[in-house]
CSV table of C-alpha atoms in Angstrom, one decimal:
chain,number,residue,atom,x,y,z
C,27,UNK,CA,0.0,0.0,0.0
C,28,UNK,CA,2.0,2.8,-1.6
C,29,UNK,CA,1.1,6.6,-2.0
C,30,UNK,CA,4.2,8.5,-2.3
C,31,UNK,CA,3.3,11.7,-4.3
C,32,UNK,CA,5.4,10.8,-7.3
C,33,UNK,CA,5.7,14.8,-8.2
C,34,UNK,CA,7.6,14.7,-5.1
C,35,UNK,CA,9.3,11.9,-5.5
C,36,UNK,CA,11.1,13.3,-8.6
C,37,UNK,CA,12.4,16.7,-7.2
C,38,UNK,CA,15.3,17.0,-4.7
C,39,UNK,CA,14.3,16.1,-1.8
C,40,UNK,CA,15.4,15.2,2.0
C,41,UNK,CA,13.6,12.3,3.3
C,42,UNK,CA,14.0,11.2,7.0
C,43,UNK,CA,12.7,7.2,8.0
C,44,UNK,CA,11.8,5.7,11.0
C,45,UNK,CA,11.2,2.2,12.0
C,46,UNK,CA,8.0,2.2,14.5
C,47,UNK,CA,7.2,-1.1,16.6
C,48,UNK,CA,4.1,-2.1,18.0
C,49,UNK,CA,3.7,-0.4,22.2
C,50,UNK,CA,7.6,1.8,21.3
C,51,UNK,CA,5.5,5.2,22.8
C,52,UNK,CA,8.6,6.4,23.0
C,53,UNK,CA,9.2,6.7,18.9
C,54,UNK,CA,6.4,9.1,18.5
C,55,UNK,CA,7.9,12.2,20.7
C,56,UNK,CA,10.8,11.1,19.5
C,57,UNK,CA,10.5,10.7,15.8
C,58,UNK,CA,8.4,14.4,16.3
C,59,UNK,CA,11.5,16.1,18.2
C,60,UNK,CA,13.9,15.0,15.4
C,61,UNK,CA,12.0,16.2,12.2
C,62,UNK,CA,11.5,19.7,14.0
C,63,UNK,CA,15.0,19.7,14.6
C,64,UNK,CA,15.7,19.7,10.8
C,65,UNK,CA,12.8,21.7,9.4
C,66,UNK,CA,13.8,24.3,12.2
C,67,UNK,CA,17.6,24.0,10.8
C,68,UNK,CA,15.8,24.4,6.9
C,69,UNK,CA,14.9,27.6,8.4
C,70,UNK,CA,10.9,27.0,8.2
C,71,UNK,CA,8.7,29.4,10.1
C,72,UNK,CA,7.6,28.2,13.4
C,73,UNK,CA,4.4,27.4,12.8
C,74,UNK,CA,4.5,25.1,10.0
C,75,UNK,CA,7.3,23.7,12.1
C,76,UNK,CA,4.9,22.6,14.7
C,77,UNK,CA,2.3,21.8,12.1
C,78,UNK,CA,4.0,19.1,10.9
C,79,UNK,CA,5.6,17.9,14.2
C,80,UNK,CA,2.0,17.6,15.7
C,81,UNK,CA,1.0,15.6,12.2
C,82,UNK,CA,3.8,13.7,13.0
C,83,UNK,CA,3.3,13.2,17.1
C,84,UNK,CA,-0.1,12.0,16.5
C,85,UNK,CA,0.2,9.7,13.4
C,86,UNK,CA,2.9,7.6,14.7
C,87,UNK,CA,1.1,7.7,18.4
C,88,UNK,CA,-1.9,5.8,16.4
C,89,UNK,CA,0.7,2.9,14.8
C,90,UNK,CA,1.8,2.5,18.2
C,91,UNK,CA,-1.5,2.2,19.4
C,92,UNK,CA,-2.9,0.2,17.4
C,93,UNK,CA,-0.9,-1.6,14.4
C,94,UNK,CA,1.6,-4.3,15.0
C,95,UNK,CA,4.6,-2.5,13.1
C,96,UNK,CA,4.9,0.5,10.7
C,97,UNK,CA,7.7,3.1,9.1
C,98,UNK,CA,7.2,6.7,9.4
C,99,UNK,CA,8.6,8.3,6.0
C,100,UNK,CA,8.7,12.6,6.2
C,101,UNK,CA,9.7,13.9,3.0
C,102,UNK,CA,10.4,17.3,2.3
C,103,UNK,CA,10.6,19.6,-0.7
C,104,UNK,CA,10.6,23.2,-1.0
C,105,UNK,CA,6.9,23.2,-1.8
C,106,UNK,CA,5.8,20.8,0.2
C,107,UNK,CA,6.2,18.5,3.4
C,108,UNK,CA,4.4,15.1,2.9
C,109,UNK,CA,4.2,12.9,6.6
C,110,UNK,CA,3.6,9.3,5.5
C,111,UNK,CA,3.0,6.4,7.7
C,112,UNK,CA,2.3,2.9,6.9
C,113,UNK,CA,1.4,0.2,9.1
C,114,UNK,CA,0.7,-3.2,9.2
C,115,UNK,CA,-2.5,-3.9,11.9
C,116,UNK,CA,-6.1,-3.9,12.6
C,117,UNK,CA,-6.8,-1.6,10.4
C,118,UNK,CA,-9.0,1.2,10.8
C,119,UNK,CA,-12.7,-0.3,9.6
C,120,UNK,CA,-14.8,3.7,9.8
C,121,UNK,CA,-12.3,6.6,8.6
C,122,UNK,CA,-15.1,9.0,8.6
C,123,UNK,CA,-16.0,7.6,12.4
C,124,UNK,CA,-13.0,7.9,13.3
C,125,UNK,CA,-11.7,11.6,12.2
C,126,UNK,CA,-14.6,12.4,14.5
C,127,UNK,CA,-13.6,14.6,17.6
C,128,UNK,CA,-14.0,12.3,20.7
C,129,UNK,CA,-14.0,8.9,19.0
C,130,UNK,CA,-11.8,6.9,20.3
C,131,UNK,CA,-11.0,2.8,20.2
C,132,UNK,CA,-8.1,3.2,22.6
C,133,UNK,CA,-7.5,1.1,25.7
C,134,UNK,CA,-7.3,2.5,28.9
C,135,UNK,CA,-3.9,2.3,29.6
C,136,UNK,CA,-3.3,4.7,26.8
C,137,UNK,CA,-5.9,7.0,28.1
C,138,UNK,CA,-3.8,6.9,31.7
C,139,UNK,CA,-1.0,8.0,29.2
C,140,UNK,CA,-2.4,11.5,27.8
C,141,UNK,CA,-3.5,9.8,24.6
C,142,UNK,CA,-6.5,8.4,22.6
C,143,UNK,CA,-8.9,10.7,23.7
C,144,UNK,CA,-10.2,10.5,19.7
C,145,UNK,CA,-8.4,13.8,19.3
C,146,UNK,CA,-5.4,12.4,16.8
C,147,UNK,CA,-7.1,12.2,13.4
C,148,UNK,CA,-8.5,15.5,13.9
C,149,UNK,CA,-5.6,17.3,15.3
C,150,UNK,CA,-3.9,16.0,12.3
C,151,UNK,CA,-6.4,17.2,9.6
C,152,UNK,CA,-6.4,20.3,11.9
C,153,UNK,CA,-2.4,20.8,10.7
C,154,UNK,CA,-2.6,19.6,7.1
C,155,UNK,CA,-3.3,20.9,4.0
C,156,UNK,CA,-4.4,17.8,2.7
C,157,UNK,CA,-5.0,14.4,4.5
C,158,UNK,CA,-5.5,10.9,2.8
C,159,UNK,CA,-6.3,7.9,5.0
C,160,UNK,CA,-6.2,4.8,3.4
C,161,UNK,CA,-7.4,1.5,5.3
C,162,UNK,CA,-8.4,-2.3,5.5
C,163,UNK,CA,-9.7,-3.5,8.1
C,164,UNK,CA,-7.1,-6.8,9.5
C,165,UNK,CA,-4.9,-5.3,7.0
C,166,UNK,CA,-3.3,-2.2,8.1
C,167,UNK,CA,-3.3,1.8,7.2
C,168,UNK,CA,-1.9,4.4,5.1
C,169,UNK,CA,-1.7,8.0,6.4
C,170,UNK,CA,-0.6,11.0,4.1
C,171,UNK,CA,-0.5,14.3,5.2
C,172,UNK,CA,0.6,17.1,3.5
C,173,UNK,CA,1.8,20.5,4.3
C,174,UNK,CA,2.6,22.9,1.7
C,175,UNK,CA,5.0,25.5,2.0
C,176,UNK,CA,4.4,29.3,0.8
C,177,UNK,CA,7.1,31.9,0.8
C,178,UNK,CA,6.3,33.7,3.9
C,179,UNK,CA,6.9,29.9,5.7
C,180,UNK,CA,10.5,30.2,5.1
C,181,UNK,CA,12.6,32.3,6.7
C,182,UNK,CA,14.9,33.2,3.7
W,22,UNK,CA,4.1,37.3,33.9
W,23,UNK,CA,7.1,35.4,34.3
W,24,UNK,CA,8.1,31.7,35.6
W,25,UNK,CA,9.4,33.7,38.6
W,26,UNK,CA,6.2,35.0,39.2
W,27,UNK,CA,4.1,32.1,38.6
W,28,UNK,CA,6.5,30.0,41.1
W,29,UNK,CA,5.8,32.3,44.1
W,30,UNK,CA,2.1,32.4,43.6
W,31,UNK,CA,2.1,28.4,43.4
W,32,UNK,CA,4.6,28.0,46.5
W,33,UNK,CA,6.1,25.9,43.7
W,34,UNK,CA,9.6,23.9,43.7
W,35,UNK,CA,11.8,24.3,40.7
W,36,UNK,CA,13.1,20.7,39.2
W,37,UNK,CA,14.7,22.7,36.9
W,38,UNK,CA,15.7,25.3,34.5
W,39,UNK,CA,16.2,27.8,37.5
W,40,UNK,CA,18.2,29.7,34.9
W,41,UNK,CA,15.0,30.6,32.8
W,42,UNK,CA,12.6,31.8,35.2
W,43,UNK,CA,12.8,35.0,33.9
W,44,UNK,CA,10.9,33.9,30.6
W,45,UNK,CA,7.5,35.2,30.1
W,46,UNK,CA,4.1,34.0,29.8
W,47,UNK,CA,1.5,34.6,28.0
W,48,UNK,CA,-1.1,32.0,28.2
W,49,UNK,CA,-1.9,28.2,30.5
W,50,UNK,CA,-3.4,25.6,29.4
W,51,UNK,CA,-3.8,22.9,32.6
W,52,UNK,CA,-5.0,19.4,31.0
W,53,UNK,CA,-3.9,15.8,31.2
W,54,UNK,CA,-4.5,14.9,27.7
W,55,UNK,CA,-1.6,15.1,25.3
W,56,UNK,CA,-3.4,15.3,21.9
W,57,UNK,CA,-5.5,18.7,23.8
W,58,UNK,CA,-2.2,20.2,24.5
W,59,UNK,CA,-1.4,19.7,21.2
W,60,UNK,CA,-4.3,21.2,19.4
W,61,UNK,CA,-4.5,24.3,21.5
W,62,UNK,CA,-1.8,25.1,23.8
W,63,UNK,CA,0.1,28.0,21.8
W,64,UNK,CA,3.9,29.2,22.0
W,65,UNK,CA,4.9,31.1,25.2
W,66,UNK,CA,1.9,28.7,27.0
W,67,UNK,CA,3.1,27.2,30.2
W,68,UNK,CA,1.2,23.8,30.4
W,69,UNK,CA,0.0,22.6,33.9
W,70,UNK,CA,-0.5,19.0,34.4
W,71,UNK,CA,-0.8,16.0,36.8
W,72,UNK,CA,1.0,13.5,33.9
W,73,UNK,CA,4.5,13.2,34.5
W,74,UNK,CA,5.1,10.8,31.5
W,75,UNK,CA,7.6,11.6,28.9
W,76,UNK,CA,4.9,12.3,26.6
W,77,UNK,CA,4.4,15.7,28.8
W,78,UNK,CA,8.2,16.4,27.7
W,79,UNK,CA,7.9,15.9,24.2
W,80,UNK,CA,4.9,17.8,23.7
W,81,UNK,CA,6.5,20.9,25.4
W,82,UNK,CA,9.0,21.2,23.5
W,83,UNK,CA,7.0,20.6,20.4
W,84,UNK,CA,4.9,23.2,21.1
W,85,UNK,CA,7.9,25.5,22.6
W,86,UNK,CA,5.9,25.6,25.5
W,87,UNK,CA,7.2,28.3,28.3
W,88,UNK,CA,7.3,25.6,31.2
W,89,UNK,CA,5.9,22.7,32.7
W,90,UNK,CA,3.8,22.9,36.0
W,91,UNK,CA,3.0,19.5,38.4
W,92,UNK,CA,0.2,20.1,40.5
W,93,UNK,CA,-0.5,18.0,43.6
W,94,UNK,CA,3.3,17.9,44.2
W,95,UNK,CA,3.7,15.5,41.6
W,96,UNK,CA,7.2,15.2,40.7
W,97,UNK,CA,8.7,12.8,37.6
W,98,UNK,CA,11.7,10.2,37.7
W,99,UNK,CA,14.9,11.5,37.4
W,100,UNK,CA,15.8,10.6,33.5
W,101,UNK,CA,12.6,12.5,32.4
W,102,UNK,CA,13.9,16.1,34.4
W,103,UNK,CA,16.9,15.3,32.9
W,104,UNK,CA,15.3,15.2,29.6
W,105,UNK,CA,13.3,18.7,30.3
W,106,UNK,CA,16.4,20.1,31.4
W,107,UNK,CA,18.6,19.0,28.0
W,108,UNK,CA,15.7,20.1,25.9
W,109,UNK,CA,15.8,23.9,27.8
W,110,UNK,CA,12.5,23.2,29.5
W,111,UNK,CA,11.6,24.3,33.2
W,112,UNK,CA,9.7,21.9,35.5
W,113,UNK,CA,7.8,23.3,38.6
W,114,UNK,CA,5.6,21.1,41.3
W,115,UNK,CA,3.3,22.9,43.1
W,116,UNK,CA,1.4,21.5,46.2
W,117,UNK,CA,-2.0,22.8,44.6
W,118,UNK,CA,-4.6,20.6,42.9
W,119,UNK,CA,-5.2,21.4,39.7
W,120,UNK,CA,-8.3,23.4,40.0
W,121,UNK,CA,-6.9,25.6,42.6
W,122,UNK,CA,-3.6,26.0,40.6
W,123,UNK,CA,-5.5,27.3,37.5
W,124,UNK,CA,-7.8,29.6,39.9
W,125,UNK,CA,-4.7,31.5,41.2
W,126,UNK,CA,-3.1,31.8,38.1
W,127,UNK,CA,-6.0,33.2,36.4
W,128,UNK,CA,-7.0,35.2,39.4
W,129,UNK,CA,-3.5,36.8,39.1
W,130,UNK,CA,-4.1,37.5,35.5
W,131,UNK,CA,-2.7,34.8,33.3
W,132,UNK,CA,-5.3,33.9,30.3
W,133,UNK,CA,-5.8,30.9,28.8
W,134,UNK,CA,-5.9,29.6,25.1
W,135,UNK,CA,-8.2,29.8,23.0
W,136,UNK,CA,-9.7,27.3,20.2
W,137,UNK,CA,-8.1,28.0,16.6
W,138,UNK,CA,-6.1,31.2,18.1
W,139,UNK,CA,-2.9,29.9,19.9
Protein backbone atom coordinates (compact mmCIF):
# COMPACT_ATOMS: atom_id res chain seq x y z
CA UNK A 1 0.00 0.00 0.00
CA UNK A 2 2.03 2.79 -1.56
CA UNK A 3 1.06 6.62 -2.03
CA UNK A 4 4.23 8.54 -2.27
CA UNK A 5 3.35 11.67 -4.30
CA UNK A 6 5.37 10.83 -7.33
CA UNK A 7 5.73 14.81 -8.16
CA UNK A 8 7.55 14.68 -5.09
CA UNK A 9 9.29 11.91 -5.54
CA UNK A 10 11.12 13.31 -8.63
CA UNK A 11 12.39 16.71 -7.24
CA UNK A 12 15.35 17.05 -4.72
CA UNK A 13 14.30 16.08 -1.75
CA UNK A 14 15.44 15.23 1.99
CA UNK A 15 13.60 12.29 3.34
CA UNK A 16 14.00 11.17 6.95
CA UNK A 17 12.72 7.17 7.97
CA UNK A 18 11.83 5.68 10.97
CA UNK A 19 11.24 2.25 12.04
CA UNK A 20 8.03 2.25 14.47
CA UNK A 21 7.24 -1.09 16.59
CA UNK A 22 4.09 -2.05 18.03
CA UNK A 23 3.69 -0.38 22.16
CA UNK A 24 7.64 1.79 21.28
CA UNK A 25 5.46 5.16 22.76
CA UNK A 26 8.61 6.41 22.98
CA UNK A 27 9.16 6.74 18.87
CA UNK A 28 6.38 9.15 18.48
CA UNK A 29 7.88 12.21 20.73
CA UNK A 30 10.84 11.13 19.53
CA UNK A 31 10.48 10.68 15.78
CA UNK A 32 8.41 14.41 16.31
CA UNK A 33 11.49 16.09 18.18
CA UNK A 34 13.93 15.01 15.42
CA UNK A 35 12.03 16.21 12.17
CA UNK A 36 11.46 19.68 13.98
CA UNK A 37 14.95 19.69 14.56
CA UNK A 38 15.72 19.69 10.85
CA UNK A 39 12.83 21.67 9.43
CA UNK A 40 13.84 24.31 12.17
CA UNK A 41 17.56 23.96 10.82
CA UNK A 42 15.80 24.42 6.93
CA UNK A 43 14.86 27.61 8.44
CA UNK A 44 10.85 26.97 8.17
CA UNK A 45 8.67 29.43 10.14
CA UNK A 46 7.64 28.19 13.39
CA UNK A 47 4.39 27.43 12.81
CA UNK A 48 4.46 25.13 9.96
CA UNK A 49 7.29 23.71 12.12
CA UNK A 50 4.89 22.60 14.70
CA UNK A 51 2.27 21.82 12.06
CA UNK A 52 4.04 19.12 10.94
CA UNK A 53 5.57 17.87 14.21
CA UNK A 54 2.01 17.58 15.69
CA UNK A 55 0.96 15.59 12.24
CA UNK A 56 3.76 13.73 12.97
CA UNK A 57 3.33 13.19 17.06
CA UNK A 58 -0.07 12.03 16.50
CA UNK A 59 0.19 9.65 13.40
CA UNK A 60 2.91 7.56 14.71
CA UNK A 61 1.09 7.66 18.43
CA UNK A 62 -1.94 5.85 16.36
CA UNK A 63 0.71 2.94 14.78
CA UNK A 64 1.83 2.49 18.20
CA UNK A 65 -1.46 2.23 19.44
CA UNK A 66 -2.92 0.24 17.39
CA UNK A 67 -0.91 -1.63 14.40
CA UNK A 68 1.55 -4.28 15.02
CA UNK A 69 4.57 -2.52 13.15
CA UNK A 70 4.90 0.53 10.73
CA UNK A 71 7.70 3.11 9.11
CA UNK A 72 7.15 6.72 9.44
CA UNK A 73 8.60 8.33 6.00
CA UNK A 74 8.71 12.58 6.24
CA UNK A 75 9.71 13.88 3.02
CA UNK A 76 10.43 17.33 2.28
CA UNK A 77 10.56 19.59 -0.66
CA UNK A 78 10.59 23.22 -1.02
CA UNK A 79 6.90 23.24 -1.78
CA UNK A 80 5.79 20.82 0.23
CA UNK A 81 6.18 18.53 3.44
CA UNK A 82 4.45 15.12 2.91
CA UNK A 83 4.22 12.92 6.60
CA UNK A 84 3.57 9.34 5.46
CA UNK A 85 3.04 6.44 7.72
CA UNK A 86 2.33 2.91 6.90
CA UNK A 87 1.36 0.21 9.11
CA UNK A 88 0.70 -3.19 9.23
CA UNK A 89 -2.47 -3.86 11.87
CA UNK A 90 -6.07 -3.89 12.61
CA UNK A 91 -6.76 -1.63 10.45
CA UNK A 92 -8.97 1.25 10.79
CA UNK A 93 -12.68 -0.25 9.63
CA UNK A 94 -14.77 3.66 9.79
CA UNK A 95 -12.30 6.57 8.59
CA UNK A 96 -15.08 9.01 8.64
CA UNK A 97 -16.01 7.64 12.42
CA UNK A 98 -13.00 7.92 13.29
CA UNK A 99 -11.68 11.63 12.16
CA UNK A 100 -14.62 12.36 14.46
CA UNK A 101 -13.64 14.60 17.65
CA UNK A 102 -13.98 12.35 20.68
CA UNK A 103 -13.99 8.91 19.01
CA UNK A 104 -11.80 6.93 20.26
CA UNK A 105 -11.01 2.82 20.20
CA UNK A 106 -8.13 3.18 22.55
CA UNK A 107 -7.45 1.14 25.69
CA UNK A 108 -7.31 2.55 28.86
CA UNK A 109 -3.89 2.27 29.62
CA UNK A 110 -3.27 4.71 26.76
CA UNK A 111 -5.93 6.98 28.13
CA UNK A 112 -3.80 6.89 31.71
CA UNK A 113 -1.03 8.03 29.19
CA UNK A 114 -2.41 11.47 27.83
CA UNK A 115 -3.54 9.83 24.58
CA UNK A 116 -6.46 8.44 22.62
CA UNK A 117 -8.86 10.67 23.71
CA UNK A 118 -10.18 10.50 19.67
CA UNK A 119 -8.37 13.81 19.27
CA UNK A 120 -5.41 12.39 16.85
CA UNK A 121 -7.08 12.24 13.42
CA UNK A 122 -8.48 15.50 13.86
CA UNK A 123 -5.57 17.26 15.31
CA UNK A 124 -3.90 15.96 12.31
CA UNK A 125 -6.41 17.21 9.59
CA UNK A 126 -6.44 20.32 11.90
CA UNK A 127 -2.37 20.79 10.74
CA UNK A 128 -2.60 19.57 7.06
CA UNK A 129 -3.34 20.91 3.99
CA UNK A 130 -4.36 17.79 2.70
CA UNK A 131 -4.97 14.44 4.49
CA UNK A 132 -5.53 10.87 2.83
CA UNK A 133 -6.31 7.93 5.04
CA UNK A 134 -6.18 4.83 3.40
CA UNK A 135 -7.41 1.54 5.27
CA UNK A 136 -8.42 -2.27 5.46
CA UNK A 137 -9.71 -3.53 8.05
CA UNK A 138 -7.07 -6.81 9.51
CA UNK A 139 -4.90 -5.35 7.02
CA UNK A 140 -3.28 -2.20 8.06
CA UNK A 141 -3.32 1.77 7.15
CA UNK A 142 -1.91 4.37 5.15
CA UNK A 143 -1.70 8.04 6.37
CA UNK A 144 -0.63 10.96 4.12
CA UNK A 145 -0.51 14.34 5.19
CA UNK A 146 0.62 17.10 3.46
CA UNK A 147 1.82 20.54 4.33
CA UNK A 148 2.61 22.89 1.74
CA UNK A 149 4.97 25.50 1.98
CA UNK A 150 4.44 29.25 0.80
CA UNK A 151 7.11 31.94 0.80
CA UNK A 152 6.25 33.70 3.86
CA UNK A 153 6.88 29.91 5.67
CA UNK A 154 10.49 30.18 5.13
CA UNK A 155 12.63 32.29 6.73
CA UNK A 156 14.95 33.24 3.74
CA UNK B 1 4.15 37.32 33.86
CA UNK B 2 7.09 35.41 34.28
CA UNK B 3 8.07 31.67 35.56
CA UNK B 4 9.41 33.73 38.57
CA UNK B 5 6.21 35.03 39.24
CA UNK B 6 4.10 32.13 38.63
CA UNK B 7 6.48 30.04 41.14
CA UNK B 8 5.81 32.28 44.09
CA UNK B 9 2.13 32.45 43.62
CA UNK B 10 2.08 28.40 43.37
CA UNK B 11 4.60 28.02 46.54
CA UNK B 12 6.12 25.86 43.69
CA UNK B 13 9.56 23.93 43.66
CA UNK B 14 11.83 24.26 40.66
CA UNK B 15 13.05 20.69 39.22
CA UNK B 16 14.70 22.73 36.92
CA UNK B 17 15.75 25.28 34.46
CA UNK B 18 16.20 27.79 37.48
CA UNK B 19 18.24 29.69 34.89
CA UNK B 20 14.97 30.59 32.78
CA UNK B 21 12.57 31.78 35.18
CA UNK B 22 12.75 35.00 33.91
CA UNK B 23 10.93 33.94 30.63
CA UNK B 24 7.47 35.22 30.12
CA UNK B 25 4.11 34.04 29.80
CA UNK B 26 1.47 34.56 28.02
CA UNK B 27 -1.09 31.99 28.19
CA UNK B 28 -1.88 28.21 30.45
CA UNK B 29 -3.38 25.59 29.36
CA UNK B 30 -3.82 22.85 32.62
CA UNK B 31 -5.02 19.43 30.97
CA UNK B 32 -3.85 15.75 31.21
CA UNK B 33 -4.48 14.93 27.68
CA UNK B 34 -1.57 15.11 25.25
CA UNK B 35 -3.41 15.35 21.90
CA UNK B 36 -5.50 18.67 23.81
CA UNK B 37 -2.16 20.21 24.46
CA UNK B 38 -1.45 19.74 21.24
CA UNK B 39 -4.33 21.18 19.41
CA UNK B 40 -4.54 24.33 21.53
CA UNK B 41 -1.81 25.14 23.78
CA UNK B 42 0.09 28.04 21.75
CA UNK B 43 3.90 29.16 21.95
CA UNK B 44 4.93 31.11 25.20
CA UNK B 45 1.91 28.66 27.03
CA UNK B 46 3.09 27.18 30.19
CA UNK B 47 1.21 23.85 30.40
CA UNK B 48 0.01 22.63 33.90
CA UNK B 49 -0.46 18.99 34.38
CA UNK B 50 -0.77 16.00 36.76
CA UNK B 51 1.01 13.55 33.90
CA UNK B 52 4.52 13.17 34.49
CA UNK B 53 5.09 10.76 31.52
CA UNK B 54 7.62 11.59 28.93
CA UNK B 55 4.86 12.35 26.56
CA UNK B 56 4.44 15.75 28.82
CA UNK B 57 8.24 16.36 27.73
CA UNK B 58 7.89 15.89 24.20
CA UNK B 59 4.89 17.80 23.75
CA UNK B 60 6.49 20.86 25.42
CA UNK B 61 9.03 21.17 23.49
CA UNK B 62 7.02 20.64 20.38
CA UNK B 63 4.86 23.23 21.08
CA UNK B 64 7.87 25.50 22.56
CA UNK B 65 5.89 25.63 25.54
CA UNK B 66 7.24 28.33 28.29
CA UNK B 67 7.34 25.65 31.17
CA UNK B 68 5.91 22.69 32.72
CA UNK B 69 3.84 22.86 36.00
CA UNK B 70 3.02 19.52 38.35
CA UNK B 71 0.15 20.15 40.46
CA UNK B 72 -0.54 18.05 43.57
CA UNK B 73 3.27 17.91 44.20
CA UNK B 74 3.71 15.47 41.58
CA UNK B 75 7.20 15.19 40.71
CA UNK B 76 8.71 12.77 37.57
CA UNK B 77 11.66 10.20 37.65
CA UNK B 78 14.86 11.47 37.35
CA UNK B 79 15.76 10.60 33.50
CA UNK B 80 12.65 12.50 32.43
CA UNK B 81 13.93 16.13 34.38
CA UNK B 82 16.90 15.28 32.91
CA UNK B 83 15.34 15.22 29.64
CA UNK B 84 13.26 18.74 30.31
CA UNK B 85 16.41 20.13 31.35
CA UNK B 86 18.55 18.96 28.03
CA UNK B 87 15.68 20.11 25.90
CA UNK B 88 15.83 23.95 27.84
CA UNK B 89 12.54 23.25 29.55
CA UNK B 90 11.61 24.28 33.17
CA UNK B 91 9.66 21.91 35.46
CA UNK B 92 7.80 23.25 38.60
CA UNK B 93 5.55 21.14 41.27
CA UNK B 94 3.27 22.90 43.08
CA UNK B 95 1.45 21.50 46.18
CA UNK B 96 -1.98 22.79 44.62
CA UNK B 97 -4.57 20.64 42.92
CA UNK B 98 -5.18 21.37 39.69
CA UNK B 99 -8.28 23.40 39.97
CA UNK B 100 -6.94 25.59 42.61
CA UNK B 101 -3.64 26.02 40.64
CA UNK B 102 -5.46 27.25 37.47
CA UNK B 103 -7.77 29.56 39.89
CA UNK B 104 -4.74 31.53 41.21
CA UNK B 105 -3.14 31.84 38.11
CA UNK B 106 -5.97 33.24 36.39
CA UNK B 107 -7.05 35.23 39.36
CA UNK B 108 -3.49 36.76 39.12
CA UNK B 109 -4.05 37.51 35.47
CA UNK B 110 -2.75 34.81 33.26
CA UNK B 111 -5.35 33.91 30.29
CA UNK B 112 -5.76 30.85 28.83
CA UNK B 113 -5.94 29.56 25.09
CA UNK B 114 -8.17 29.76 22.99
CA UNK B 115 -9.71 27.29 20.22
CA UNK B 116 -8.14 27.99 16.60
CA UNK B 117 -6.14 31.18 18.13
CA UNK B 118 -2.92 29.91 19.92
Amino acid sequence: MNHLNEEAESKPQLKLEFEIKERDFSVAGEAASKVKKTLQQLGLMPEAVRNIAIIIYEAVMNVVIHATHGQLKVIIIPEQVTVLTEDEGIGISNVELAMKEGYSTAPLEIREMGFGAGMGLPNIKQCSHKLNVKSQVGVGTVLEAIVYLSSKDRKS
Amino acid sequence: MNLRDIQRILKAEVLCGEQWLSREVKTGFGCDLMSEMLAFAGSHTLLITSLTNEHVIHTAEIMDAVGVVYVSGKQPAKEIIEKANHNNIPLLSTPFLMFECCGLLFTSGLKGCKRGNP
